[in-house]
CSV table of N, CA and C in Angstrom, one decimal:
chain,number,residue,atom,x,y,z
A,1,UNK,N,104.5,94.6,68.2
A,1,UNK,CA,104.0,95.3,68.4
A,1,UNK,C,105.7,95.9,67.6
A,2,UNK,N,106.1,96.3,68.2
A,2,UNK,CA,107.1,97.4,69.1
A,2,UNK,C,107.7,97.0,67.7
A,3,UNK,N,108.9,95.6,67.6
A,3,UNK,CA,109.0,95.6,66.0
A,3,UNK,C,108.3,95.7,65.3
A,4,UNK,N,107.3,96.4,64.6
A,4,UNK,CA,106.4,96.8,63.2
A,4,UNK,C,106.4,97.5,63.5
A,5,UNK,N,106.5,98.5,64.3
A,5,UNK,CA,106.7,100.3,64.6
A,5,UNK,C,107.9,100.6,63.6
A,6,UNK,N,108.9,99.1,64.6
A,6,UNK,CA,110.0,99.7,64.3
A,6,UNK,C,110.5,99.6,62.7
A,7,UNK,N,110.0,98.6,62.1
A,7,UNK,CA,110.0,98.2,60.8
A,7,UNK,C,109.4,99.1,59.8
A,8,UNK,N,108.2,99.5,60.4
A,8,UNK,CA,108.1,100.1,59.2
A,8,UNK,C,108.8,102.0,59.3
A,9,UNK,N,109.5,102.4,60.3
A,9,UNK,CA,109.7,103.6,60.3
A,9,UNK,C,110.7,103.0,59.9
A,10,UNK,N,111.6,102.6,59.6
A,10,UNK,CA,112.7,101.6,58.4
A,10,UNK,C,112.9,102.0,57.3
A,11,UNK,N,110.9,101.6,56.6
A,11,UNK,CA,110.4,101.2,55.7
A,11,UNK,C,110.7,102.6,55.1
A,12,UNK,N,109.9,103.6,55.7
A,12,UNK,CA,109.8,104.4,55.3
A,12,UNK,C,110.3,105.5,54.9
A,13,UNK,N,112.6,105.8,56.4
A,13,UNK,CA,114.0,106.3,56.3
A,13,UNK,C,113.7,106.2,54.4
A,14,UNK,N,114.2,104.7,54.3
A,14,UNK,CA,114.6,104.1,53.3
A,14,UNK,C,113.9,104.6,52.3
A,15,UNK,N,112.5,104.4,52.6
A,15,UNK,CA,111.9,105.2,50.9
A,15,UNK,C,112.0,106.8,50.1
A,16,UNK,N,111.9,108.0,51.4
A,16,UNK,CA,112.2,108.5,50.7
A,16,UNK,C,115.0,108.2,50.9
A,17,UNK,N,115.0,108.4,51.5
A,17,UNK,CA,116.5,108.4,51.0
A,17,UNK,C,116.7,107.4,49.8
A,18,UNK,N,115.8,106.2,49.4
A,18,UNK,CA,116.3,106.3,47.5
A,18,UNK,C,115.9,107.2,46.8
A,19,UNK,N,114.6,107.6,46.8
A,19,UNK,CA,114.2,109.6,46.6
A,19,UNK,C,115.3,109.8,46.1
A,20,UNK,N,116.7,110.2,46.6
A,20,UNK,CA,117.7,110.7,46.7
A,20,UNK,C,118.2,110.6,46.7
A,21,UNK,N,118.0,109.0,46.4
A,21,UNK,CA,120.1,108.7,46.6
A,21,UNK,C,121.0,108.0,46.7
A,22,UNK,N,120.5,108.0,48.4
A,22,UNK,CA,121.6,108.1,49.9
A,22,UNK,C,121.5,107.4,50.2
A,23,UNK,N,121.4,106.4,50.2
A,23,UNK,CA,121.6,105.3,51.1
A,23,UNK,C,122.6,104.9,51.6
A,24,UNK,N,123.0,104.8,52.7
A,24,UNK,CA,124.5,104.0,53.0
A,24,UNK,C,124.4,103.2,53.7
A,25,UNK,N,125.6,102.4,54.1
A,25,UNK,CA,125.3,101.5,55.7
A,25,UNK,C,127.0,102.3,56.2
A,26,UNK,N,126.3,102.6,57.5
A,26,UNK,CA,127.7,102.1,58.6
A,26,UNK,C,128.3,101.5,59.6
A,27,UNK,N,129.4,100.3,59.3
A,27,UNK,CA,129.9,99.7,59.9
A,27,UNK,C,129.9,99.8,61.0
A,28,UNK,N,129.6,98.8,61.9
A,28,UNK,CA,129.4,98.1,63.1
A,28,UNK,C,130.6,98.8,64.4
A,29,UNK,N,130.0,99.1,65.3
A,29,UNK,CA,130.5,99.6,66.7
A,29,UNK,C,131.0,98.5,67.3
A,30,UNK,N,131.8,97.5,67.3
A,30,UNK,CA,132.7,97.1,68.2
A,30,UNK,C,133.3,97.4,69.8
A,31,UNK,N,133.7,96.5,70.6
A,31,UNK,CA,134.4,97.1,72.0
A,31,UNK,C,135.6,96.6,72.0
A,32,UNK,N,136.9,96.1,72.8
A,32,UNK,CA,138.2,95.7,72.4
A,32,UNK,C,138.2,93.9,72.6
A,33,UNK,N,137.0,93.6,72.8
A,33,UNK,CA,136.8,92.8,72.6
A,33,UNK,C,137.9,91.8,71.6
A,34,UNK,N,137.4,91.7,70.1
A,34,UNK,CA,138.0,92.4,68.6
A,34,UNK,C,140.0,92.0,68.7
A,35,UNK,N,140.0,92.4,69.6
A,35,UNK,CA,141.6,92.4,70.3
A,35,UNK,C,141.8,90.7,70.4
A,36,UNK,N,140.7,89.8,71.0
A,36,UNK,CA,141.1,88.6,71.0
A,36,UNK,C,141.2,87.7,69.3
A,37,UNK,N,140.9,89.0,68.8
A,37,UNK,CA,140.7,88.0,66.7
A,37,UNK,C,142.3,88.4,66.4
A,38,UNK,N,142.7,89.0,67.2
A,38,UNK,CA,144.7,89.7,66.9
A,38,UNK,C,144.0,91.3,65.6
A,39,UNK,N,142.9,91.8,65.4
A,39,UNK,CA,143.0,92.5,64.7
A,39,UNK,C,143.2,93.8,65.6
A,40,UNK,N,142.5,94.2,67.2
A,40,UNK,CA,142.6,95.2,67.4
A,40,UNK,C,144.6,96.4,67.2
A,41,UNK,N,146.0,95.5,67.2
A,41,UNK,CA,146.8,95.3,67.1
A,41,UNK,C,147.4,95.2,65.4
A,42,UNK,N,147.2,94.6,65.2
A,42,UNK,CA,146.9,93.5,63.9
A,42,UNK,C,146.8,94.7,62.8
A,43,UNK,N,145.6,95.5,62.5
A,43,UNK,CA,145.3,96.7,61.3
A,43,UNK,C,146.8,98.0,61.7
A,44,UNK,N,146.4,98.6,63.6
A,44,UNK,CA,147.8,99.3,63.8
A,44,UNK,C,146.8,100.6,62.9
A,45,UNK,N,147.1,101.5,62.3
A,45,UNK,CA,146.6,102.8,62.2
A,45,UNK,C,145.4,102.7,60.8
A,46,UNK,N,145.5,101.3,60.6
A,46,UNK,CA,143.8,101.5,59.8
A,46,UNK,C,142.7,101.4,60.2
A,47,UNK,N,142.6,101.1,61.9
A,47,UNK,CA,141.5,100.4,62.3
A,47,UNK,C,140.7,101.8,62.5
A,48,UNK,N,140.0,102.2,62.4
A,48,UNK,CA,139.3,103.4,63.3
A,48,UNK,C,138.8,103.4,65.3
A,49,UNK,N,139.6,103.9,65.7
A,49,UNK,CA,139.3,103.6,67.4
A,49,UNK,C,139.0,104.6,67.8
A,50,UNK,N,138.0,104.7,69.1
A,50,UNK,CA,137.3,105.5,69.6
A,50,UNK,C,136.9,105.2,71.4
A,51,UNK,N,137.3,106.3,72.2
A,51,UNK,CA,136.6,106.1,73.0
A,51,UNK,C,135.2,105.9,73.6
A,52,UNK,N,134.4,105.3,74.5
A,52,UNK,CA,133.2,106.0,74.2
A,52,UNK,C,132.9,107.1,75.5
A,53,UNK,N,131.8,108.0,76.1
A,53,UNK,CA,132.2,108.7,77.2
A,53,UNK,C,132.7,107.8,78.7
A,54,UNK,N,132.4,106.9,78.9
A,54,UNK,CA,132.3,106.0,79.8
A,54,UNK,C,134.3,105.6,80.3
A,55,UNK,N,134.8,105.8,78.9
A,55,UNK,CA,135.9,105.3,78.1
A,55,UNK,C,135.9,104.0,78.1
A,56,UNK,N,135.7,103.0,77.6
A,56,UNK,CA,135.5,102.4,77.5
A,56,UNK,C,136.3,102.0,75.8
A,57,UNK,N,137.1,101.7,75.2
A,57,UNK,CA,137.8,100.9,73.6
A,57,UNK,C,137.4,100.6,72.7
A,58,UNK,N,136.6,101.1,71.6
A,58,UNK,CA,135.6,100.5,70.6
A,58,UNK,C,136.0,101.2,68.9
A,59,UNK,N,135.8,100.2,68.4
A,59,UNK,CA,136.8,101.0,67.3
A,59,UNK,C,135.3,100.3,66.0
A,60,UNK,N,135.3,101.2,64.8
A,60,UNK,CA,135.0,100.9,64.6
A,60,UNK,C,135.2,99.2,63.3
A,61,UNK,N,133.8,98.4,62.6
A,61,UNK,CA,134.3,97.5,62.0
A,61,UNK,C,134.8,96.7,60.6
A,62,UNK,N,135.7,96.0,60.3
A,62,UNK,CA,136.7,96.3,59.2
A,62,UNK,C,135.8,96.0,58.5
A,63,UNK,N,135.1,94.5,58.5
A,63,UNK,CA,133.7,94.3,57.8
A,63,UNK,C,132.9,94.0,57.7
A,64,UNK,N,131.9,94.1,56.9
A,64,UNK,CA,130.8,93.6,57.8
A,64,UNK,C,129.3,93.0,57.1
A,65,UNK,N,128.6,91.8,57.3
A,65,UNK,CA,127.6,91.1,56.1
A,65,UNK,C,127.2,92.3,55.6
A,66,UNK,N,126.5,91.8,54.9
A,66,UNK,CA,125.3,92.0,54.4
A,66,UNK,C,124.5,91.7,54.3
A,67,UNK,N,122.9,91.5,54.5
A,67,UNK,CA,121.8,90.5,54.2
A,67,UNK,C,121.4,90.8,53.2
């Protein structure tokens, strides 16, 4: 029931955004564990990094998979 409600809300928002042509996708936010792949240091200044309110290192995903 909760998932159906979320899907309905998403549908309403998508419909309204389509009317004004403004729908866009935001990249996911990842914890510093991406460091294991070498991206944390390998991407240099090209990777957007931030800290959450608890001080944990985060970054915006460089690539996303769209379905």
